[in-house]
Amino acid sequence: MSNTAQLVVIGAGPGGYAAAFRAADLGLNVVLIDEEANPGGVCTYRGCIPSKALLHVAKLLSEARHATAWGIEFPEPRLDVDKLRAWKDQVVAKQTSGLGQLAKLRKVRSIRGRASVVDAHTLTVATYEGGEETLPFETAIIATGSRPTTLPNTSLGPERLLDSTSALEIARVPKNLLVVGGGYIGLELGSVYAALGCEVSVVEMTAGLLPGVDRDLVQVLQERVERVCKSVMLDTKVVQMEEVVGGVKVTFDGRANPSEQVFDQVLVAIGRKPNSEIPGLERTRVEVDRRGFIGVNPQRRTAEPSIYAIGDVAGEPMLAHKASHEAKIAVEAIAGRKVAFEPRAIPAVVFTDPEIAWCGLTETEAAEQGTPVEVAKFRWGASGRATTLDRNDGLTKLVIEPKTERVLGVGIVGVGAGELIAEGVLAVEMAALTRDVALSIHPHPTLSETVMESAEVALGESTHVYRPKRATATSKA
Amino acid sequence: MAIEFALPELGENITAGEVLRVLVKPGDVIGRDQPLLELETDKATIEVPSTVAGRVQEINVNEGDKVQVGQRVLTVEEAGKQESGIGKQESGTDDAGEAAPSRATAADAQEAAQPSGEGPAQPAGPPAAAPEGGVAEFKIPELGENVAAGDVLHVLVKPGDFVERDQPVIELETDKATVEVPSSLSGRVRDVHVKAGDTVKVGQVIFAVELSKPATAAPPAEAPPPPPDADRAPAPVVAPSPSPGETERPRAEVFDISRAVRPAASRADRPAASRAEAIPPRPNVPAAPSVRRLARELGLDVGDVPGSGPAGRISQADVLAYAKQVITSSPTPAAPPGAAGAPTLPDFAKWGEIDRKTITGVRRKTAEHLAQAWSLIPSVTQCEKADVTALEALRKRFAPQVEQAGGKLTVTAILAKILAAAVKAFPQFGASLDLAREELIYKKYVHVGIAVDTDRGLLVPVVRHIDTKNITQIAVEIANAAQRARDRKLTADEMEGGTITITNLGGLGGTHFSPIVNWPEVAILGVSRARMEPVWVEDGFQPRLMLPLSLSYDHRVIDGADAMRFLHWVVEALEQPFLLTLQG
């Protein structure tokens, strides 16, 4: 039996490995448990990283097609799915083996296996090799992440029914695909399949794509999604799915026409749920709420003082960068530092084409909370850089506290929005005023100028927006 | 080049002083260590020596001004400004003149032999360091309250390097924080005595520096920090502190910050990490993440900090200023005494039968009041014995007379009269301290509190205007008050407004004890039982009746020597009752 570990991290995703690495850097002896050979988690193996590799390819394909408008014509691309998959796997392998190296260099002890809780200071690990190891610990961090939510009562086999994990494998490119769920995962994967030449339909239960995201941002995306996809069915539910010859017969309830359609494959992307069903967890004081999230305090400590939880399993938003930030907070709290999880702006990015990104307070949230805000918008029609890209389908907006002119939130839709939002995060975290943003020189010609220009819009000083009077400057652009 | 001289740090907890005299005038040529100001601080009157040399251009303070540490005092035109800094430092010993070179070298050799720095420290007075061109040692400055040592993470200089004042030279991990310690000296580094991983103590020598002469490039070198035991000399403590004129070198801030943070950090530490956890996240306060983190580390809620930036944005400086304010304005934790903040009690029933009783009003009041006084007042108790043989004979002789008047001629009654006279002679013993307004309140009356033991607990009725009454009147009043206290007839206002208090436990015995000052008073006299003792008088032991006295006092207001003088005055008055009529 081994000595007591100062810290055991269960799960080696972007939260878990960040925690283990930080703890090792602080001089703790750390054990990292995961089912995979290397750290990385869903994000690196089956999420962010492989999907972005495929989205990169999708972008290339779509730009190649677009090039016709600029006088360049490519022949119809020939797709070698096996080669594409191999490249994607290679991207994943590069990332994960790099992380494995980092773990070794930091002398983090990695155990490949599944953990069960014995009590507040003991775990057992069923190892990949088949043994079982008892692991006494001083502190543990649960970073077990989340998994795709599945539809109940479907008897469809994996050949027809995909989730985000199997969709990334691209066993084949189906003739047509139904994406169930108009959230970010469905839209990202849907756009990959569409770019690969598949006829994609999207069905969403609520009235709009990307529920919760500001409508004006979604509107820009939706226009393009509707062009790229065969159909987008809003306010529509899937009532029944049934395997028929040559595909899946899906029965809809809502605005689908016809209400019964046959698809080659169905991708279910209706959300993710936390992996909090750790055997034996009930033997501790750790609390799990109705939705499966583990309750934590600002230091990410659970009701069991020796156990912390971070990442998807510890609550929304389920984002890798939130997990890795929480990891640092938790580890530093364990090391006795006075820290708390208190970000003002957790950026969210939807890697569709165009991308949508936002941080801080959104206009939608402000309306729900009844917080009075000013909103300043700059449409990319007036952006020189957007014009050179032939992508004027974009919008940058600031959500501003009227009294102080402080930037409370930033929302962007357009190509590269995911990169642009970082400036918004800094502005919100630093409590920047619109004046600060407007007075900071932005490089020309770049899309980042749209952030500065939206601040100028707020102040009624935008170079590229004509406003007869300041009074109207901050309403609608 | 004009250099500004700002009021240096004067010692722990001294942030300001009042200018009594300005010792130089514009046009004077001053040297380093030459006294510039006579300053009255809370602690003492001190002469502030110069850390700069040159011709005085302008004096920015006047007699009677209150000056803060860091405030500009005067500006000098620096002498020898054409000389290059590097050249000076190379040929430093030539310029130093006088005895400096040989002395400094010897001292250096000696110190080098014992790098622990425990050896003879530089005298704190003016000749402390070879002012220029000599060798000085850089020692770990004070790092904060209760921080005595730290672990060296990195040494940022090596022998031969040229360091400037305020340049970080060592990265230190203390149990409070990781700090960069800036140099207080400028010059070429000679010997570095520590390495990463070492544990170093405050005052320990880190390296020796060949001092550079103040030149255009380098800021003036300064005396090395004094030994930590500042009480060895009455001379002012000239701690390294950047002057406000140094804004062009942002590094200067580092030192300031770490100093300012210290008391706060140590305070915040005491209630343990749970305090930091208890502060809710404040993502919506207009403060950068680093500023929010700093506030949390200091145990402050960033939401409480007033922001000085645009739209109320809170800067790091705002947090530090607020921390300072919190520390100075509330010397005690705001928790109700004895209640919140007290650790959880164990379950006593585990070890045997117990009985719980609600505490009564008087007991609760006493508990609150005494806990407050205890935590508020840094008090000292001084003990002495008075020979009351003669007084006792007089007391016995006149007791029947007083009894006829309806009183009882007790030691307490006599002491009340003596105390009233003593307070007249030493008015600070009847004063109260108004920290908020930075004032002492002197009272032109003497009301003496008399602690009375009742079956309900301790009560302290106040006998008023003792100074205008004779002992018989006082004895009568005390007897009445004591009776009213036992009969539960005392009203609250009869127990307020005391100038000083007597607590006499002599009836029960005891030798000495340490009474708790009855806030807002500043002194209390404890009396124990008089006993016949052999006392060496002239050439033999004689039986004398000795009365033990214990004087507790608020050390913020009263100094030890004054307390001793006061107590001697009281003792003499007891031993020579005639003095009372003579002086009282």
Coordinates of N, CA and C in Angstrom, one line a residue, chain B residues 140-310:
Chain B
I140 N 18.3 42.0 6.0 CA 16.9 41.8 5.8 C 16.1 42.8 6.6
P141 N 15.4 43.7 6.0 CA 14.6 44.7 6.8 C 13.4 44.0 7.5
E142 N 12.8 44.8 8.3 CA 11.6 44.2 8.9 C 10.6 43.9 7.9
L143 N 10.0 42.7 8.0 CA 9.1 42.3 6.9 C 7.7 42.3 7.3
G144 N 7.4 42.7 8.6 CA 6.0 42.8 9.0 C 5.9 42.2 10.4
E145 N 4.8 42.6 10.9 CA 4.5 42.1 12.2 C 4.5 40.6 12.3
N146 N 5.2 40.1 13.2 CA 5.2 38.6 13.4 C 5.9 37.9 12.3
V147 N 6.6 38.6 11.4 CA 7.3 37.9 10.4 C 8.8 38.1 10.8
A148 N 9.4 37.0 11.2 CA 10.7 37.1 11.7 C 11.7 36.5 10.8
A149 N 11.2 35.7 9.9 CA 12.2 35.0 9.0 C 11.4 34.6 7.7
G150 N 12.2 34.2 6.7 CA 11.6 33.7 5.5 C 12.6 32.8 4.8
D151 N 12.1 32.1 3.7 CA 13.0 31.3 3.0 C 13.4 32.0 1.7
V152 N 14.6 31.9 1.4 CA 15.1 32.6 0.1 C 14.7 31.7 -1.1
L153 N 13.9 32.4 -1.9 CA 13.5 31.7 -3.2 C 14.6 31.9 -4.2
H154 N 14.9 33.2 -4.4 CA 15.9 33.5 -5.4 C 16.8 34.6 -4.9
V155 N 18.0 34.6 -5.2 CA 18.9 35.7 -4.9 C 19.1 36.4 -6.3
L156 N 18.7 37.6 -6.3 CA 18.6 38.3 -7.6 C 19.9 39.1 -8.0
V157 N 20.9 39.0 -7.1 CA 22.2 39.7 -7.4 C 23.3 38.7 -7.1
K158 N 24.4 39.1 -7.7 CA 25.6 38.3 -7.5 C 26.8 39.2 -7.3
P159 N 27.9 38.7 -6.7 CA 29.0 39.6 -6.5 C 29.4 40.3 -7.8
G160 N 29.7 41.6 -7.7 CA 30.1 42.3 -8.8 C 29.0 43.1 -9.5
D161 N 27.7 42.7 -9.2 CA 26.6 43.4 -9.7 C 26.5 44.8 -9.1
F162 N 26.0 45.7 -9.9 CA 25.8 47.0 -9.3 C 24.3 47.1 -9.0
V163 N 24.0 47.4 -7.7 CA 22.6 47.5 -7.3 C 22.2 48.9 -7.0
E164 N 21.0 49.2 -7.3 CA 20.5 50.5 -6.9 C 19.5 50.4 -5.8
R165 N 19.4 51.5 -5.1 CA 18.4 51.4 -4.0 C 17.0 51.1 -4.6
D166 N 16.3 50.3 -3.9 CA 14.9 49.9 -4.3 C 14.9 48.8 -5.3
Q167 N 16.1 48.4 -5.8 CA 16.1 47.3 -6.8 C 15.9 46.0 -6.0
P168 N 15.0 45.2 -6.5 CA 14.8 43.9 -5.8 C 16.1 43.1 -5.8
V169 N 16.4 42.6 -4.6 CA 17.7 41.8 -4.6 C 17.5 40.4 -4.1
I170 N 16.4 40.1 -3.5 CA 16.1 38.8 -3.0 C 14.7 38.5 -3.0
E171 N 14.3 37.3 -3.4 CA 12.9 36.9 -3.3 C 12.7 36.0 -2.1
L172 N 11.8 36.4 -1.3 CA 11.7 35.7 0.0 C 10.3 35.2 0.2
E173 N 10.2 34.0 0.6 CA 8.9 33.4 1.0 C 8.7 33.4 2.5
T174 N 7.8 34.2 3.0 CA 7.5 34.2 4.4 C 6.2 33.4 4.6
D175 N 5.8 33.2 5.8 CA 4.6 32.5 5.9 C 3.4 33.3 5.6
K176 N 3.6 34.6 5.3 CA 2.5 35.5 4.9 C 2.4 35.6 3.4
A177 N 3.5 35.7 2.8 CA 3.5 36.0 1.3 C 4.9 35.9 0.8
T178 N 4.9 35.9 -0.6 CA 6.2 36.0 -1.2 C 6.5 37.4 -1.5
V179 N 7.7 37.9 -1.0 CA 8.0 39.3 -1.2 C 9.3 39.4 -1.9
E180 N 9.4 40.5 -2.7 CA 10.7 40.9 -3.2 C 11.2 41.9 -2.3
V181 N 12.4 41.7 -1.8 CA 13.0 42.6 -0.9 C 13.9 43.5 -1.7
P182 N 13.6 44.8 -1.6 CA 14.4 45.8 -2.4 C 15.6 46.2 -1.6
S183 N 16.7 46.5 -2.2 CA 17.9 47.0 -1.6 C 17.6 48.4 -1.0
S184 N 18.3 48.6 0.2 CA 18.2 50.0 0.7 C 19.5 50.7 0.4
L185 N 20.4 50.0 -0.3 CA 21.7 50.6 -0.6 C 22.0 50.6 -2.1
S186 N 22.8 51.5 -2.5 CA 23.3 51.5 -3.9 C 24.8 51.2 -3.9
G187 N 25.2 50.4 -4.9 CA 26.7 50.2 -4.9 C 27.0 48.9 -5.6
R188 N 28.2 48.5 -5.5 CA 28.6 47.2 -6.1 C 28.6 46.1 -5.1
V189 N 27.9 45.1 -5.4 CA 27.8 44.0 -4.5 C 29.1 43.3 -4.3
R190 N 29.5 43.1 -3.1 CA 30.8 42.3 -2.8 C 30.5 40.9 -2.5
D191 N 30.1 40.7 -1.3 CA 29.9 39.3 -0.9 C 28.4 39.0 -0.7
V192 N 27.9 37.9 -1.2 CA 26.6 37.5 -1.0 C 26.6 36.3 0.0
H193 N 25.9 36.5 1.1 CA 26.0 35.5 2.1 C 24.9 34.5 2.2
V194 N 23.9 34.6 1.3 CA 22.9 33.6 1.3 C 22.7 33.0 0.0
K195 N 21.9 31.9 -0.1 CA 21.6 31.3 -1.3 C 20.2 30.8 -1.3
A196 N 19.6 30.5 -2.4 CA 18.3 30.0 -2.5 C 18.1 28.8 -1.6
G197 N 17.0 28.8 -0.8 CA 16.8 27.7 0.0 C 17.1 28.0 1.5
D198 N 18.0 29.0 1.7 CA 18.3 29.4 3.1 C 17.1 30.0 3.8
T199 N 17.1 29.8 5.1 CA 16.2 30.5 5.9 C 16.9 31.7 6.5
V200 N 16.3 32.9 6.2 CA 17.0 34.1 6.7 C 16.1 34.8 7.7
K201 N 16.8 35.4 8.7 CA 16.0 36.2 9.7 C 16.1 37.7 9.5
V202 N 15.2 38.4 10.0 CA 15.2 39.8 9.9 C 16.5 40.3 10.6
G203 N 17.2 41.2 9.9 CA 18.4 41.7 10.5 C 19.6 40.9 10.0
Q204 N 19.4 39.8 9.3 CA 20.5 39.0 8.9 C 21.2 39.7 7.7
V205 N 22.5 39.6 7.6 CA 23.2 40.2 6.5 C 23.1 39.4 5.3
I206 N 22.7 40.1 4.2 CA 22.5 39.4 2.9 C 23.7 39.5 2.0
F207 N 24.2 40.8 1.9 CA 25.4 41.0 1.2 C 26.1 42.3 1.6
A208 N 27.3 42.4 1.2 CA 28.0 43.7 1.5 C 28.1 44.4 0.2
V209 N 28.0 45.8 0.3 CA 28.0 46.6 -0.9 C 29.1 47.7 -0.7
E210 N 29.9 47.9 -1.8 CA 30.7 49.0 -1.8 C 29.9 50.2 -2.2
L211 N 29.7 51.0 -1.3 CA 28.7 52.1 -1.5 C 29.2 53.0 -2.6
S212 N 28.2 53.5 -3.4 CA 28.6 54.5 -4.4 C 28.2 55.8 -3.9
K213 N 29.0 56.8 -4.3 CA 28.7 58.1 -3.9 C 27.4 58.6 -4.6
P214 N 26.6 59.4 -4.0 CA 25.5 59.9 -4.7 C 25.9 60.6 -5.9
A215 N 25.4 60.2 -7.0 CA 25.7 60.8 -8.3 C 24.5 61.0 -9.1
T216 N 24.7 61.6 -10.2 CA 23.5 61.8 -11.0 C 22.7 60.6 -11.4
A217 N 23.5 59.5 -11.6 CA 22.8 58.3 -12.0 C 22.1 57.6 -10.8
A218 N 22.8 57.5 -9.7 CA 22.3 56.7 -8.6 C 21.6 57.6 -7.6
P219 N 20.6 57.1 -7.0 CA 20.0 57.9 -5.9 C 21.0 57.8 -4.7
P220 N 20.9 58.7 -3.7 CA 21.8 58.7 -2.6 C 21.8 57.4 -1.8
A221 N 23.0 56.9 -1.5 CA 23.0 55.8 -0.7 C 22.7 56.2 0.7
E222 N 22.4 55.3 1.5 CA 21.8 55.6 2.8 C 22.3 54.7 3.9
A223 N 22.2 55.1 5.1 CA 22.7 54.2 6.2 C 22.0 52.9 6.1
P224 N 22.7 51.8 6.3 CA 22.0 50.5 6.3 C 20.9 50.5 7.4
P225 N 20.0 49.6 7.2 CA 18.9 49.6 8.2 C 19.5 49.3 9.6
P226 N 18.9 49.9 10.6 CA 19.4 49.7 11.9 C 19.1 48.3 12.4
P227 N 19.7 47.9 13.5 CA 19.4 46.6 14.1 C 18.0 46.6 14.5
P228 N 17.4 45.4 14.5 CA 16.0 45.4 14.8 C 15.6 45.8 16.2
D229 N 16.5 45.6 17.1 CA 16.2 46.1 18.5 C 16.4 47.6 18.6
A230 N 15.4 48.3 18.3 CA 15.5 49.7 18.1 C 15.6 50.5 19.5
D231 N 15.4 49.8 20.5 CA 15.5 50.5 21.8 C 16.9 50.7 22.3
R232 N 17.9 50.2 21.6 CA 19.2 50.3 22.0 C 19.7 51.8 22.0
A233 N 19.1 52.6 21.2 CA 19.5 54.0 21.2 C 18.3 54.9 21.0
P234 N 18.3 56.0 21.6 CA 17.1 56.9 21.5 C 17.1 57.6 20.1
A235 N 18.2 57.4 19.4 CA 18.2 58.1 18.1 C 17.1 57.6 17.2
P236 N 16.7 58.4 16.3 CA 15.6 57.9 15.4 C 16.0 56.8 14.6
V237 N 15.1 56.0 14.3 CA 15.3 54.9 13.4 C 15.2 55.3 12.0
V238 N 16.3 55.3 11.3 CA 16.2 55.7 9.9 C 16.1 54.4 9.0
A239 N 14.9 54.1 8.8 CA 14.7 52.9 8.0 C 14.7 53.3 6.5
P240 N 15.0 52.3 5.7 CA 15.1 52.7 4.2 C 13.6 52.9 3.8
S241 N 13.4 54.1 3.2 CA 12.1 54.3 2.7 C 12.2 55.2 1.5
P242 N 11.5 54.9 0.5 CA 11.6 55.8 -0.7 C 11.0 57.1 -0.5
S243 N 11.6 58.1 -1.0 CA 10.9 59.4 -0.9 C 10.0 59.6 -2.0
P244 N 9.0 60.5 -1.8 CA 8.0 60.6 -2.9 C 8.5 61.1 -4.2
G245 N 9.7 61.7 -4.1 CA 10.2 62.3 -5.4 C 10.8 61.2 -6.3
E246 N 10.6 60.0 -6.0 CA 11.2 59.0 -6.8 C 10.2 58.3 -7.8
T247 N 9.2 59.0 -8.1 CA 8.1 58.3 -8.9 C 8.6 57.8 -10.2
E248 N 9.8 58.3 -10.7 CA 10.2 57.9 -12.0 C 10.7 56.4 -11.9
R249 N 11.0 56.0 -10.7 CA 11.4 54.6 -10.6 C 10.3 53.8 -9.9
P250 N 9.5 53.1 -10.7 CA 8.3 52.4 -10.1 C 8.7 51.4 -9.0
R251 N 9.9 50.9 -9.1 CA 10.3 49.9 -8.2 C 10.2 50.4 -6.7
A252 N 10.4 51.7 -6.6 CA 10.4 52.2 -5.2 C 9.1 51.9 -4.5
E253 N 8.0 51.7 -5.3 CA 6.7 51.3 -4.8 C 6.7 50.0 -4.0
V254 N 7.5 49.1 -4.6 CA 7.5 47.7 -4.1 C 7.7 47.7 -2.6
F255 N 8.7 48.4 -2.2 CA 9.0 48.4 -0.7 C 7.9 49.0 0.1
D256 N 7.4 50.1 -0.4 CA 6.3 50.8 0.3 C 5.1 49.8 0.5
I257 N 4.8 49.1 -0.6 CA 3.7 48.3 -0.6 C 3.8 47.2 0.4
S258 N 5.0 46.5 0.4 CA 5.1 45.4 1.3 C 5.1 45.9 2.7
R259 N 5.6 47.1 3.0 CA 5.5 47.6 4.3 C 4.1 47.9 4.7
A260 N 3.4 48.5 3.8 CA 2.0 48.9 4.1 C 1.2 47.7 4.4
V261 N 1.5 46.7 3.6 CA 0.6 45.5 3.7 C 0.8 44.7 5.0
R262 N 2.0 44.8 5.5 CA 2.3 43.9 6.6 C 1.3 43.8 7.7
P263 N 1.0 45.0 8.4 CA 0.2 44.8 9.6 C -1.1 44.2 9.2
A264 N -1.6 44.6 8.0 CA -2.9 44.1 7.6 C -2.8 42.6 7.5
A265 N -1.8 42.1 6.8 CA -1.7 40.7 6.5 C -1.6 39.9 7.8
S266 N -0.9 40.4 8.7 CA -0.7 39.6 9.9 C -2.0 39.6 10.7
R267 N -2.7 40.7 10.6 CA -4.0 40.8 11.3 C -5.0 39.8 10.7
A268 N -5.0 39.9 9.4 CA -5.9 39.0 8.6 C -5.6 37.6 8.8
D269 N -4.4 37.3 9.0 CA -4.0 35.9 9.2 C -4.5 35.3 10.4
R270 N -4.6 36.1 11.5 CA -4.9 35.5 12.7 C -6.2 34.8 12.8
P271 N -7.3 35.4 12.2 CA -8.5 34.6 12.3 C -8.5 33.4 11.3
A272 N -7.4 33.1 10.7 CA -7.2 31.9 9.9 C -7.9 32.1 8.6
A273 N -7.6 31.1 7.7 CA -8.0 31.1 6.4 C -9.6 31.2 6.3
S274 N -10.2 30.7 7.3 CA -11.7 30.7 7.2 C -12.2 32.1 7.0
R275 N -11.5 33.1 7.5 CA -11.9 34.5 7.4 C -12.0 34.8 5.9
A276 N -10.9 34.5 5.2 CA -10.8 34.8 3.8 C -11.9 34.0 3.0
E277 N -12.2 32.8 3.5 CA -13.3 32.0 2.8 C -14.6 32.7 3.1
A278 N -14.8 33.3 4.2 CA -16.1 33.9 4.6 C -16.4 35.1 3.7
I279 N -15.4 35.7 3.1 CA -15.7 36.9 2.3 C -16.3 36.4 1.0
P280 N -17.5 36.8 0.7 CA -18.1 36.3 -0.5 C -17.4 36.8 -1.8
P281 N -17.5 36.1 -2.8 CA -16.9 36.6 -4.1 C -17.5 37.9 -4.5
R282 N -16.8 38.8 -5.0 CA -17.3 40.1 -5.4 C -17.0 40.4 -6.9
P283 N -17.5 39.6 -7.8 CA -17.1 39.8 -9.2 C -17.6 41.1 -9.7
N284 N -18.6 41.8 -9.1 CA -19.1 43.0 -9.7 C -18.5 44.3 -9.2
V285 N -17.6 44.2 -8.3 CA -17.0 45.4 -7.8 C -16.0 45.8 -8.8
P286 N -15.9 47.1 -9.1 CA -15.0 47.6 -10.1 C -13.5 47.5 -9.7
A287 N -13.0 46.3 -9.7 CA -11.6 46.1 -9.3 C -11.0 45.0 -10.2
A288 N -9.8 45.2 -10.6 CA -9.2 44.2 -11.4 C -9.0 42.9 -10.6
P289 N -8.8 41.8 -11.3 CA -8.7 40.5 -10.6 C -7.5 40.5 -9.6
S290 N -6.4 41.2 -9.9 CA -5.3 41.2 -9.0 C -5.6 42.0 -7.8
V291 N -6.4 43.0 -7.9 CA -6.8 43.9 -6.8 C -7.8 43.1 -5.9
R292 N -8.7 42.4 -6.5 CA -9.6 41.6 -5.7 C -8.9 40.5 -4.9
R293 N -7.9 39.9 -5.6 CA -7.1 38.9 -4.9 C -6.3 39.5 -3.7
L294 N -5.7 40.7 -4.0 CA -5.0 41.4 -2.9 C -5.9 41.6 -1.7
A295 N -7.1 42.1 -1.9 CA -8.0 42.4 -0.8 C -8.3 41.1 -0.1
R296 N -8.5 40.1 -0.8 CA -8.8 38.8 -0.1 C -7.6 38.4 0.7
E297 N -6.4 38.5 0.2 CA -5.3 38.1 0.9 C -5.1 38.9 2.2
L298 N -5.6 40.2 2.2 CA -5.5 41.0 3.4 C -6.7 40.8 4.3
G299 N -7.6 39.9 3.9 CA -8.8 39.7 4.7 C -9.8 40.8 4.6
L300 N -9.8 41.5 3.5 CA -10.7 42.6 3.4 C -11.8 42.2 2.3
D301 N -13.0 42.7 2.5 CA -14.0 42.5 1.4 C -13.8 43.7 0.4
V302 N -13.4 43.4 -0.8 CA -13.1 44.4 -1.7 C -14.3 45.3 -2.0
G303 N -15.5 44.8 -1.7 CA -16.7 45.6 -1.8 C -16.7 46.8 -0.8
D304 N -15.9 46.7 0.2 CA -15.9 47.8 1.2 C -14.9 48.9 0.9
V305 N -14.1 48.6 -0.1 CA -13.0 49.5 -0.4 C -13.5 50.7 -1.2
P306 N -13.3 51.9 -0.8 CA -13.7 53.0 -1.7 C -12.7 53.1 -2.8
G307 N -13.2 53.2 -4.0 CA -12.3 53.3 -5.2 C -12.0 54.7 -5.6
S308 N -10.8 55.0 -5.9 CA -10.4 56.4 -6.3 C -10.4 56.6 -7.8
G309 N -10.5 55.5 -8.5 CA -10.3 55.6 -10.0 C -11.6 56.1 -10.7
P310 N -11.5 56.2 -12.0 CA -12.7 56.6 -12.7 C -13.9 55.7 -12.5

